[in-house]
XYZ file of C-alpha atoms in Angstrom:
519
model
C -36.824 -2.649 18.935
C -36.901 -4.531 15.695
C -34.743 -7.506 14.642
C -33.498 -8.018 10.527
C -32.166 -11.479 9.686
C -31.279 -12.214 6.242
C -29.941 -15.727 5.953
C -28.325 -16.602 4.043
C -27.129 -13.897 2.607
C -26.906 -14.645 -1.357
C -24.619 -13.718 -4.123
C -21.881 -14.658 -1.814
C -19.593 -17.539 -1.598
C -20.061 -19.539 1.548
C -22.975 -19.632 4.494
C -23.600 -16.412 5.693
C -26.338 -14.928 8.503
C -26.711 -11.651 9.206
C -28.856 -10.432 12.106
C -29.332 -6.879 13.019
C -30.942 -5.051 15.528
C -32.879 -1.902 15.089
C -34.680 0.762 16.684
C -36.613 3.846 15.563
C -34.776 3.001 11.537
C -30.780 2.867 12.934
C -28.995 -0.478 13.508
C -28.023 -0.357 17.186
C -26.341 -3.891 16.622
C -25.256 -6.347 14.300
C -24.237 -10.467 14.369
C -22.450 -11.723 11.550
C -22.523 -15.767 11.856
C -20.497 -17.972 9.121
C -23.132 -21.112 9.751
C -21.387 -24.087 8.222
C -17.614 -26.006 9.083
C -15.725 -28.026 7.052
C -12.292 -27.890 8.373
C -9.029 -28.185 6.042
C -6.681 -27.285 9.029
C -7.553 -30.940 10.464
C -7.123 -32.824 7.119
C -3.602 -31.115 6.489
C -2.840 -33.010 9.600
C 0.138 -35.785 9.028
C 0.471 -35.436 5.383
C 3.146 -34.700 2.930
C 4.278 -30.568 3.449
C 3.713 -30.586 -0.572
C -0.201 -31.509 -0.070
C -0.749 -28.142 1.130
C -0.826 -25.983 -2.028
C -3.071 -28.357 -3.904
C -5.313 -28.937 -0.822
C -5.875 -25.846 0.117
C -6.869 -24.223 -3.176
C -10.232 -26.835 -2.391
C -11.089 -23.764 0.210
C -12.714 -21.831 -2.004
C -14.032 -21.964 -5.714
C -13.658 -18.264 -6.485
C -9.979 -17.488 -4.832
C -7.944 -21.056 -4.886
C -5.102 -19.523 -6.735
C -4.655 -16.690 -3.634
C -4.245 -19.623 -1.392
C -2.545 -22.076 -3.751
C 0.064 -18.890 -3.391
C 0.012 -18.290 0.530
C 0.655 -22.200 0.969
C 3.406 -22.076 -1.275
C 4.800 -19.455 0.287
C 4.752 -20.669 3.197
C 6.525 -24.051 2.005
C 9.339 -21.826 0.092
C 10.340 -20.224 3.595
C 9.583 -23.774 5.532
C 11.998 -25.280 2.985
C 14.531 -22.436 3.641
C 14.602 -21.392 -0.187
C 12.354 -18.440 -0.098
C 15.207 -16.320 -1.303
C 15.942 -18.554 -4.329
C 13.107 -18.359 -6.370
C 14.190 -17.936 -10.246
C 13.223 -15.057 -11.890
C 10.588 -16.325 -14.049
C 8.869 -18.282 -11.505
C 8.678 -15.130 -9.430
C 7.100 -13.444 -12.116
C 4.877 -15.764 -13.564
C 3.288 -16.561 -10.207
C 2.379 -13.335 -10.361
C 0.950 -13.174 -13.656
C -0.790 -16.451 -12.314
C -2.364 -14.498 -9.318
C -2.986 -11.012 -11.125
C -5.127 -13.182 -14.073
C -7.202 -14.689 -11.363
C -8.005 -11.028 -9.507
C -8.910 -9.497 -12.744
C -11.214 -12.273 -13.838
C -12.528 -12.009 -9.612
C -13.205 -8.708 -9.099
C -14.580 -8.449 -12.824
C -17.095 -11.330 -10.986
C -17.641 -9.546 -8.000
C -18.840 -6.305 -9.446
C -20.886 -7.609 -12.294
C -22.247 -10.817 -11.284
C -22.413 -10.665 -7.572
C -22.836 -6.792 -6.441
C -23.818 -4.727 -9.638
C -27.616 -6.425 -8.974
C -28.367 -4.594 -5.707
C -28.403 -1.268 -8.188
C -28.715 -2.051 -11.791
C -32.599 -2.681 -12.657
C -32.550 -6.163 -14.599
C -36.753 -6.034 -14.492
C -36.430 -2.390 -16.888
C -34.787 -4.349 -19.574
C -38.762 -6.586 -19.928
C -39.536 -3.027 -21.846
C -36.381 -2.724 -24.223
C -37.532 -2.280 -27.561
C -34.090 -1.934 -29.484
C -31.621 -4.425 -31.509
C -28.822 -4.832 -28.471
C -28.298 -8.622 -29.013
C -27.286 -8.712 -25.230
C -30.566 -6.724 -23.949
C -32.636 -8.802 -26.431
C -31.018 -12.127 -24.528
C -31.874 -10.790 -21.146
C -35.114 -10.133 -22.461
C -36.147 -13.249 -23.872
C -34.555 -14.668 -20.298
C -37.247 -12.708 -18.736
C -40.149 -13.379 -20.493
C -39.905 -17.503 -19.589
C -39.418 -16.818 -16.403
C -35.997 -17.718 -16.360
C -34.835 -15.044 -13.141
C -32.564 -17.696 -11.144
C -29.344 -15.665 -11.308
C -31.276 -12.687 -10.939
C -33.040 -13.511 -7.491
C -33.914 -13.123 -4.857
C -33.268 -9.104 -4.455
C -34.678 -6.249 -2.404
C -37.056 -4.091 -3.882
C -37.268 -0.257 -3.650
C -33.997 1.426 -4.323
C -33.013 1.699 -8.204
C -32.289 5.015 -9.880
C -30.111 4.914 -12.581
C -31.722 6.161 -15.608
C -33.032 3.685 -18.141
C -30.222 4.185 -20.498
C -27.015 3.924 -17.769
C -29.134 0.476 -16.597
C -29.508 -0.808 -19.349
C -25.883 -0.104 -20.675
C -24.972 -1.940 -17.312
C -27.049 -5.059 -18.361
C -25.549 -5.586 -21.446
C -21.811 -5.099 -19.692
C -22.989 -7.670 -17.448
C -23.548 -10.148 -20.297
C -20.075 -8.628 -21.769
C -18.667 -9.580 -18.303
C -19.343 -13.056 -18.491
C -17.005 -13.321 -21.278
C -14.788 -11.360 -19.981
C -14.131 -13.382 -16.636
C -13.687 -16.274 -19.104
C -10.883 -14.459 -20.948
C -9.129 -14.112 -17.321
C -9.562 -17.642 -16.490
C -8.138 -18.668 -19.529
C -5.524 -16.452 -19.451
C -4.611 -17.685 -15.687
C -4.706 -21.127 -17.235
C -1.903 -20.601 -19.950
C 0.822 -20.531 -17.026
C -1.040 -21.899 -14.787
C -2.498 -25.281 -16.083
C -6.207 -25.023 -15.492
C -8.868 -23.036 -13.308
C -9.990 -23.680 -10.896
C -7.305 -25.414 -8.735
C -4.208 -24.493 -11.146
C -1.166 -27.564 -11.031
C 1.584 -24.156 -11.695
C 2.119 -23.350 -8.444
C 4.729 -25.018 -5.886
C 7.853 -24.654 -4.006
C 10.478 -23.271 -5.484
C 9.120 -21.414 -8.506
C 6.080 -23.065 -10.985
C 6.024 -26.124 -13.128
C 5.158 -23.956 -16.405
C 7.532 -22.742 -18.953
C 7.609 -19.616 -20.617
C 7.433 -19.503 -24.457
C 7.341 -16.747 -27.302
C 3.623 -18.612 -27.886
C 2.075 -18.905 -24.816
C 3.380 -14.910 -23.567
C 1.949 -13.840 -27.051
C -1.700 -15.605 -25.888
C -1.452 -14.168 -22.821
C -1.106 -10.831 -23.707
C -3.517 -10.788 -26.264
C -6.236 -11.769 -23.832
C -4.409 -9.206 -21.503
C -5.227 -6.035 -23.695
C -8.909 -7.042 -23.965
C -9.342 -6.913 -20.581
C -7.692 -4.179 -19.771
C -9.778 -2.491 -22.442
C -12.965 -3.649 -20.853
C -11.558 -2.482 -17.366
C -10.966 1.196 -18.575
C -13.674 1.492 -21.061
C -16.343 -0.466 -19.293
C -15.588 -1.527 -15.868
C -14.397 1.511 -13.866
C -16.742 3.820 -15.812
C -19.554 1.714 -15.021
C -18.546 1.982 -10.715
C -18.336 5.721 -11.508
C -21.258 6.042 -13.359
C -23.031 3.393 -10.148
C -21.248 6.341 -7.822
C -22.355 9.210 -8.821
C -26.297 8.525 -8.964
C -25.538 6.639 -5.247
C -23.161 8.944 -3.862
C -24.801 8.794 0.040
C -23.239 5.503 -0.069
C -19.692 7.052 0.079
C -21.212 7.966 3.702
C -22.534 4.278 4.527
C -20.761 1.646 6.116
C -17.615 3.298 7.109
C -16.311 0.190 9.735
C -13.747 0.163 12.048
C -11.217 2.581 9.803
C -8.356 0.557 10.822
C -6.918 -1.047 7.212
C -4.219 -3.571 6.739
C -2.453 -5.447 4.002
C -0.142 -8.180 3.561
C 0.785 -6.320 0.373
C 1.445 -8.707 -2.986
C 3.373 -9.603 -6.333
C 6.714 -9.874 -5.107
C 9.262 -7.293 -7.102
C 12.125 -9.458 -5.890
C 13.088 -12.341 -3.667
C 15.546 -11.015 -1.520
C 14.141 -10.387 1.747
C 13.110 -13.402 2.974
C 10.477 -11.937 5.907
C 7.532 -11.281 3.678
C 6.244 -8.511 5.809
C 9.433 -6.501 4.323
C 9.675 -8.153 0.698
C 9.245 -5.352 -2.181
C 6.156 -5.626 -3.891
C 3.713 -4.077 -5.984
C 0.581 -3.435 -3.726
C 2.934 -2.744 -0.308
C 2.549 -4.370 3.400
C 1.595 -2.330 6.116
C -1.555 -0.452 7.955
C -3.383 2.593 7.941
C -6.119 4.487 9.728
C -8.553 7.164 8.905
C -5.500 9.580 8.649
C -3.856 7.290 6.452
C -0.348 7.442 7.628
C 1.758 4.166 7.164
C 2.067 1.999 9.857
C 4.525 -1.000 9.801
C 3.460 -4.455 9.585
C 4.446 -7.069 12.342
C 2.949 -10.288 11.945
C 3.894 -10.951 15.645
C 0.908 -8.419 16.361
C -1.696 -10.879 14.758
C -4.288 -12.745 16.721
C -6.978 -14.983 16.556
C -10.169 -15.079 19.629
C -12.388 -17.531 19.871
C -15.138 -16.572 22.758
C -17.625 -16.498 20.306
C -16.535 -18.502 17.973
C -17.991 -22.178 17.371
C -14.204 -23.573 18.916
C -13.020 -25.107 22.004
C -11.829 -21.953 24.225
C -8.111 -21.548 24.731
C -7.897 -18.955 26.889
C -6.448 -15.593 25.379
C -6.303 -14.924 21.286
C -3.159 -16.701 20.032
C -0.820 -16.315 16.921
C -1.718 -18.406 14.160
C 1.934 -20.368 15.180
C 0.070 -21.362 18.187
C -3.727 -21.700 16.584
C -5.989 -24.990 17.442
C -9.083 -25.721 15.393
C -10.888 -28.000 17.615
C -15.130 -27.272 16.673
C -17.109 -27.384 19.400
C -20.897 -26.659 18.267
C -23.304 -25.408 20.474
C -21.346 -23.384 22.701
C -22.788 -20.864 24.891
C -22.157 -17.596 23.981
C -20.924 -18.247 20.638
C -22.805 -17.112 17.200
C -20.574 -18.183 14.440
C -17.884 -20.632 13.039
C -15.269 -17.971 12.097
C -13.009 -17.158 14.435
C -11.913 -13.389 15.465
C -8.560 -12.202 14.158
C -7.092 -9.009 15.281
C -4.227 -6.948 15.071
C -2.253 -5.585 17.806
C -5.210 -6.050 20.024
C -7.455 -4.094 17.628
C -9.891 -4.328 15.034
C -8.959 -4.293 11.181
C -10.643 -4.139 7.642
C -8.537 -6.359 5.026
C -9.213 -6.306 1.409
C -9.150 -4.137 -1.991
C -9.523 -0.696 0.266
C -6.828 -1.545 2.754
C -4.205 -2.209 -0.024
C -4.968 0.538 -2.020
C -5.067 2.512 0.784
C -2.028 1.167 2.257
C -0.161 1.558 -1.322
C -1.136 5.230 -1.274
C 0.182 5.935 2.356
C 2.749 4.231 1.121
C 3.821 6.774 -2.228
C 3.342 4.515 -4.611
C 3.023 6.541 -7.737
C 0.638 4.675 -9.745
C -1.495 4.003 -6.901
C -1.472 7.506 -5.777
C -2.479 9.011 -9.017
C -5.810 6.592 -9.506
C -6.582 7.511 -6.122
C -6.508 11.438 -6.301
C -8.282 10.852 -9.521
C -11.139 9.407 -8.318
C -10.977 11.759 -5.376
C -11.116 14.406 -7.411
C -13.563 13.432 -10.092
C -16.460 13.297 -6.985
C -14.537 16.359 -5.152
C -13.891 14.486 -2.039
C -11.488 13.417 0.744
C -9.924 10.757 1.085
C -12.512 10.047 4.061
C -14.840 8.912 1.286
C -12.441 5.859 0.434
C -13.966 4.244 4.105
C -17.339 3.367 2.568
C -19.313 0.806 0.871
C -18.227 2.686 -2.681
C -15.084 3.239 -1.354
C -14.453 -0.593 -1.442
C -16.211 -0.791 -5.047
C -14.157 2.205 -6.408
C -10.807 0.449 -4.674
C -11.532 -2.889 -6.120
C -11.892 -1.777 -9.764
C -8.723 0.893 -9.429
C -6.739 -2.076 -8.541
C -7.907 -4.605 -11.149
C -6.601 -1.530 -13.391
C -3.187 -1.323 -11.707
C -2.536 -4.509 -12.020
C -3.642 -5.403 -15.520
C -1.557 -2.547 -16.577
C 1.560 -3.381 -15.056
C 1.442 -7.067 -16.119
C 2.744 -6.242 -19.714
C 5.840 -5.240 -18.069
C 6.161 -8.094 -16.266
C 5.327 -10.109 -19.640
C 8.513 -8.942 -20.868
C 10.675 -9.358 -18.089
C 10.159 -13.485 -18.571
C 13.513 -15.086 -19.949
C 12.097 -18.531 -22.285
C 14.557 -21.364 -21.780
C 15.882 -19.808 -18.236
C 14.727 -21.539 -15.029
C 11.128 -21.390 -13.331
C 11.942 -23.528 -10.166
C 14.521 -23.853 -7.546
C 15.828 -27.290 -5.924
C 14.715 -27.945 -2.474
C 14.525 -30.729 0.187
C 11.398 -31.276 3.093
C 13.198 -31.125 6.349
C 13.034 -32.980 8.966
C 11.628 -29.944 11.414
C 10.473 -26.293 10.267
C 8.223 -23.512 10.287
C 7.095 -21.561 7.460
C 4.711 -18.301 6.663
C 2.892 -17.774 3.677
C 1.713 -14.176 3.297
C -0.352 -12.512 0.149
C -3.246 -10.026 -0.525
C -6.152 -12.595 -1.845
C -8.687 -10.520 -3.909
C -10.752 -10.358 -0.369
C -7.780 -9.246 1.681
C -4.713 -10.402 3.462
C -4.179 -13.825 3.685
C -2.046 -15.687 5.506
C -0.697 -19.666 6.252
C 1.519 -20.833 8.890
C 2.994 -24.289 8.644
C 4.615 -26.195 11.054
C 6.681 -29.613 9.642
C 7.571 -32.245 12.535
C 8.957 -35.866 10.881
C 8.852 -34.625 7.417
C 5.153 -34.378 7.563
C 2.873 -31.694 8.605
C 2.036 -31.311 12.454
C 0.227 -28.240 12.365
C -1.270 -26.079 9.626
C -3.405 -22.498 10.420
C -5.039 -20.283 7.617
C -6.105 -17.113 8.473
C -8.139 -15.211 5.695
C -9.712 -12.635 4.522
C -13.347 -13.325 5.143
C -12.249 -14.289 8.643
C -10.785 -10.824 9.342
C -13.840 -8.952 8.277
C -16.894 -11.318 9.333
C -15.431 -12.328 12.131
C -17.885 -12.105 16.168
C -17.066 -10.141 18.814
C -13.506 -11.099 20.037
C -12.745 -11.987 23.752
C -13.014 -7.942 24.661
C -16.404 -7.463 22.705
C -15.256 -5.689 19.991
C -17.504 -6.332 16.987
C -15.720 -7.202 13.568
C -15.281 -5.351 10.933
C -18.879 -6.045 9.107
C -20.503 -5.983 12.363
C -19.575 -2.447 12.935
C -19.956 -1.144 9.427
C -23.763 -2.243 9.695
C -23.951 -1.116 12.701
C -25.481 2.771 12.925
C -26.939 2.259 9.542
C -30.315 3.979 8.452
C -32.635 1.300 7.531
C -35.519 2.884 5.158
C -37.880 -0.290 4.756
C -36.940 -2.963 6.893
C -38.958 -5.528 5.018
C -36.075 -4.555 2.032
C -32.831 -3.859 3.821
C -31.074 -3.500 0.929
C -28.659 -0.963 2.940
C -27.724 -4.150 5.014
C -26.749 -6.276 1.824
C -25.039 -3.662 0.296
C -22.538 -3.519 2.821
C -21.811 -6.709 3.155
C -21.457 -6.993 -0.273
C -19.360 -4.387 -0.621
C -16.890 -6.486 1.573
C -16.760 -9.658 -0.958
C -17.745 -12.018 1.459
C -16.146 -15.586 0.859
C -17.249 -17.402 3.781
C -16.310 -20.714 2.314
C -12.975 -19.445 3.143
C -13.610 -18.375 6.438
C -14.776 -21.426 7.901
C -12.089 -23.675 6.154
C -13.563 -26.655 4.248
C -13.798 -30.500 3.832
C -13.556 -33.670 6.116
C -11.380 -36.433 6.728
C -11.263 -39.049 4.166
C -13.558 -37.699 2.282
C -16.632 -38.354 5.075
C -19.250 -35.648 4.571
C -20.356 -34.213 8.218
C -23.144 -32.300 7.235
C -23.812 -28.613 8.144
C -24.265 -27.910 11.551
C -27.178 -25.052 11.733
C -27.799 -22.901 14.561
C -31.282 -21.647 14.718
């Protein structure tokens, strides 16, 4: 019996551990530990309902416009105008939100996952007039690695040319994710943290101008994503094509679903939207979502017990370091008693069930470009070829939403904080489903619960000993060198792990706790 930890695990938002067990080469079984708290939950605590949307988007660096969403979703049905929203503040939110997934998964691929396969050490031999190669050589040659370390060793084999084409795209990408941000920032104010989003609608304005700046940016990137970013996961497929057989996980998928089509329903678990709401299994037929089926455990979680997992309506975040038996700071979610994978896979894969045409006809193309099932979709490429399909879906269909926006019609409806409420705040973050559950008491907030994506799949063993979603995607792996478990990271990876999310962030009034390690 051997033992890999990797912590922290880099190229990841957040504190991460991973510790895996092995015998004879296989993974018998995995711990996945989020190792820091900060705690927003606490914070939210007797403040103004309005706070939440700009507080929370301080969770996380990479995703604060998913959550700046959830929150005010959550406010619209607190406030009881959910089903009011104008128009154009329906759809630019979701121009807001689809700006920031483009410019985050083009990140995620590029910057934070293409690494554990593309070469950068080949491109120290270019000889050839690619200003972006030439850059990356020059980089090299003083020494400069920072954003290219540390990495495990032993496991590149795309030829010269394909890695160094995917080099230079990951200098192009960098420009790229600025286009996105700056596109976000046109309706949305800035990024990160944009000022757009709140109850009722958004604070921007559409004009002839600003839609005409948007879209420009809009058709470079969605040039880049079908001329350079999903040929480049193909291309990354088909020399690695045992990973469509790696890191399968629990094969339970679910999604919250996201960019509302209309306002009319006011349960968000039944609103029309693009990417649909819902779960799916292995055989991927369409379950219903009931958010009355969702659960949080906390046995081995860094948090006071409280018996039993509860619904988020019902959650407590009271930290309790060093308690036996527990490994990590993010707490367990589950469905219906069960295990689920949230993310890029599990709406795609939901959207498919569901008939979606659009969705359905990337799908079966990529399906049938490697010849496989749609069995293959459960893997660590499986994620990667979800998460750029996606990006595509949605960058194509925001046009049509560009010219759906009325100039000089409302963005925002009128509303009032009552005295007593509850409110749920339900999207698909670029990670996965998302959710926030407010509760008002005295016109301020009493009790405020986030559960995210990184929580869902990084989670411990729940009360039962069920291992999350990570923790059983590692787990029966085939480790080649464990001195270079590059298997191990590229799982995770393939997950987008943003533990800053998971374990919630800051401190009261500002006061800086520390991190509390666990050796």
């Amino acid at each position: 019996m051997g033992t890999i930890i990797i912590d922290p695990v880099t190229r990841i938002e957040g504190h991460l551990k991973i510790e895996a067990v092995t015998e004879n080469g296989v993974v018998k079984e995995t711990r996945s530990s989020g190792t820091l708290f900060r705690g927003i939950e606490v914070i939210l605590k007797g403040r103004d309902p309005r706070d939440a949307q700009r507080y929370v988007q301080r969770i996380c660096g990479v995703c604060p416009t998913s959550h700046s969403t959830a929150a005010t979703l959550s406010l619209d049905s607190a406030f009881g105008i959910a089903d009011k929203i104008p128009d154009n503040g329906r759809i630019l939110r979701n121009l807001i939100l689809g700006a920031a997934h483009i410019a985050d998964h083009i990140l995620h691929f590029y910057h934070l996952c293409a690494l554990d396969y593309v070469d950068v050490a080949k491109v120290a031999n270019y000889e050839g007039d690619n200003t972006s190669l030439n850059s990356i050589k020059a980089f090299i040659e003083r020494g400069e690695l920072g954003p290219f370390v540390p990495r495990y060793e032993g496991d590149y084999r795309l030829p010269d040319d394909v890695n160094n084409q995917a080099v230079a795209h990951y200098v192009q990408a960098l420009e790229m994710r600025r286009k996105g941000q700056e596109m976000l920032s046109i309706f949305g104010g800035k990024m990160p943290h944009n000022c757009a989003i709140m109850p009722g609608g958004v604070t921007e304005v559409p004009t002839v101008d600003k839609i005409a700046a948007f879209l420009w940016r809009l058709n470079e990137l969605r040039d880049f994503i079908d001329n350079v970013y999903v040929p480049d996961v193909l291309a990354v497929a088909g020399v690695y094509s045992d990973y469509f057989e790696i890191g399968k996980g629990c094969g339970n998928l679910l999604s919250y679903g996201g960019f509302d089509l209309d306002v009319k329903e006011t349960d968000l678990a039944k609103r029309e939207r693009l990417l649909k709401q819902g779960t799916v299994s292995t055989d991927l037929k369409l379950g219903k979502l009931d958010t009355g089926k969702i659960a949080e455990y906390v046995k081995h979680s860094w948090y006071a017990d409280y018996g039993d997992g509860r619904h988020p309506t019902e959650g407590e975040t009271n930290p309790q370091p060093g308690k036996a038996g527990a490994y990590s700071w993010i707490k367990s979610p589950r469905y219906d008693g069960k295990v689920y994978e949230v993310g890029p896979l599990a709406r795609m894969a939901v959207t498919y069930a569901s008939g979606e045409p659009k969705a359905k006809a990337l799908v079966d193309s990529v399906l049938s470009h490697f010849k496989a099932s749609p069995a293959a979709l459960f893997s660590v490429l499986g994620r990667h070829a979800a998460r750029a399909l996606y990006t595509k879906l949605v960058a194509d269909t925001m046009p049509e939403w560009l010219l759906q926006l009325k100039p000089g019609e409302p963005v925002c409806a009128d509303y009032e904080i009552p005295e007593e409420s509850t409110g749920m705040g339900l999207v698909d973050a670029a990670r996965g489903a998302l959710g926030h559950w407010i509760e008002i008491k005295d016109h301020k907030i009493a009790n405020y619960q986030c559960v995210v994506p990184s929580t869902w799949n990084f989670g411990p063993r729940d009360d039962k000993g069920q291992p999350g979603p990570v923790e059983q995607a590692i787990t029966g792996t085939k480790i080649k060198d464990e001195a270079n478990p590059f298997e191990i990271v590229r799982i995770v990876r393939s997950f987008d792990p943003c533990l800053a999310c998971a374990i919630h962030l800051v401190t009261p009034k500002g006061r800086d706790l520390g991190e509390f390690r666990v050796c």
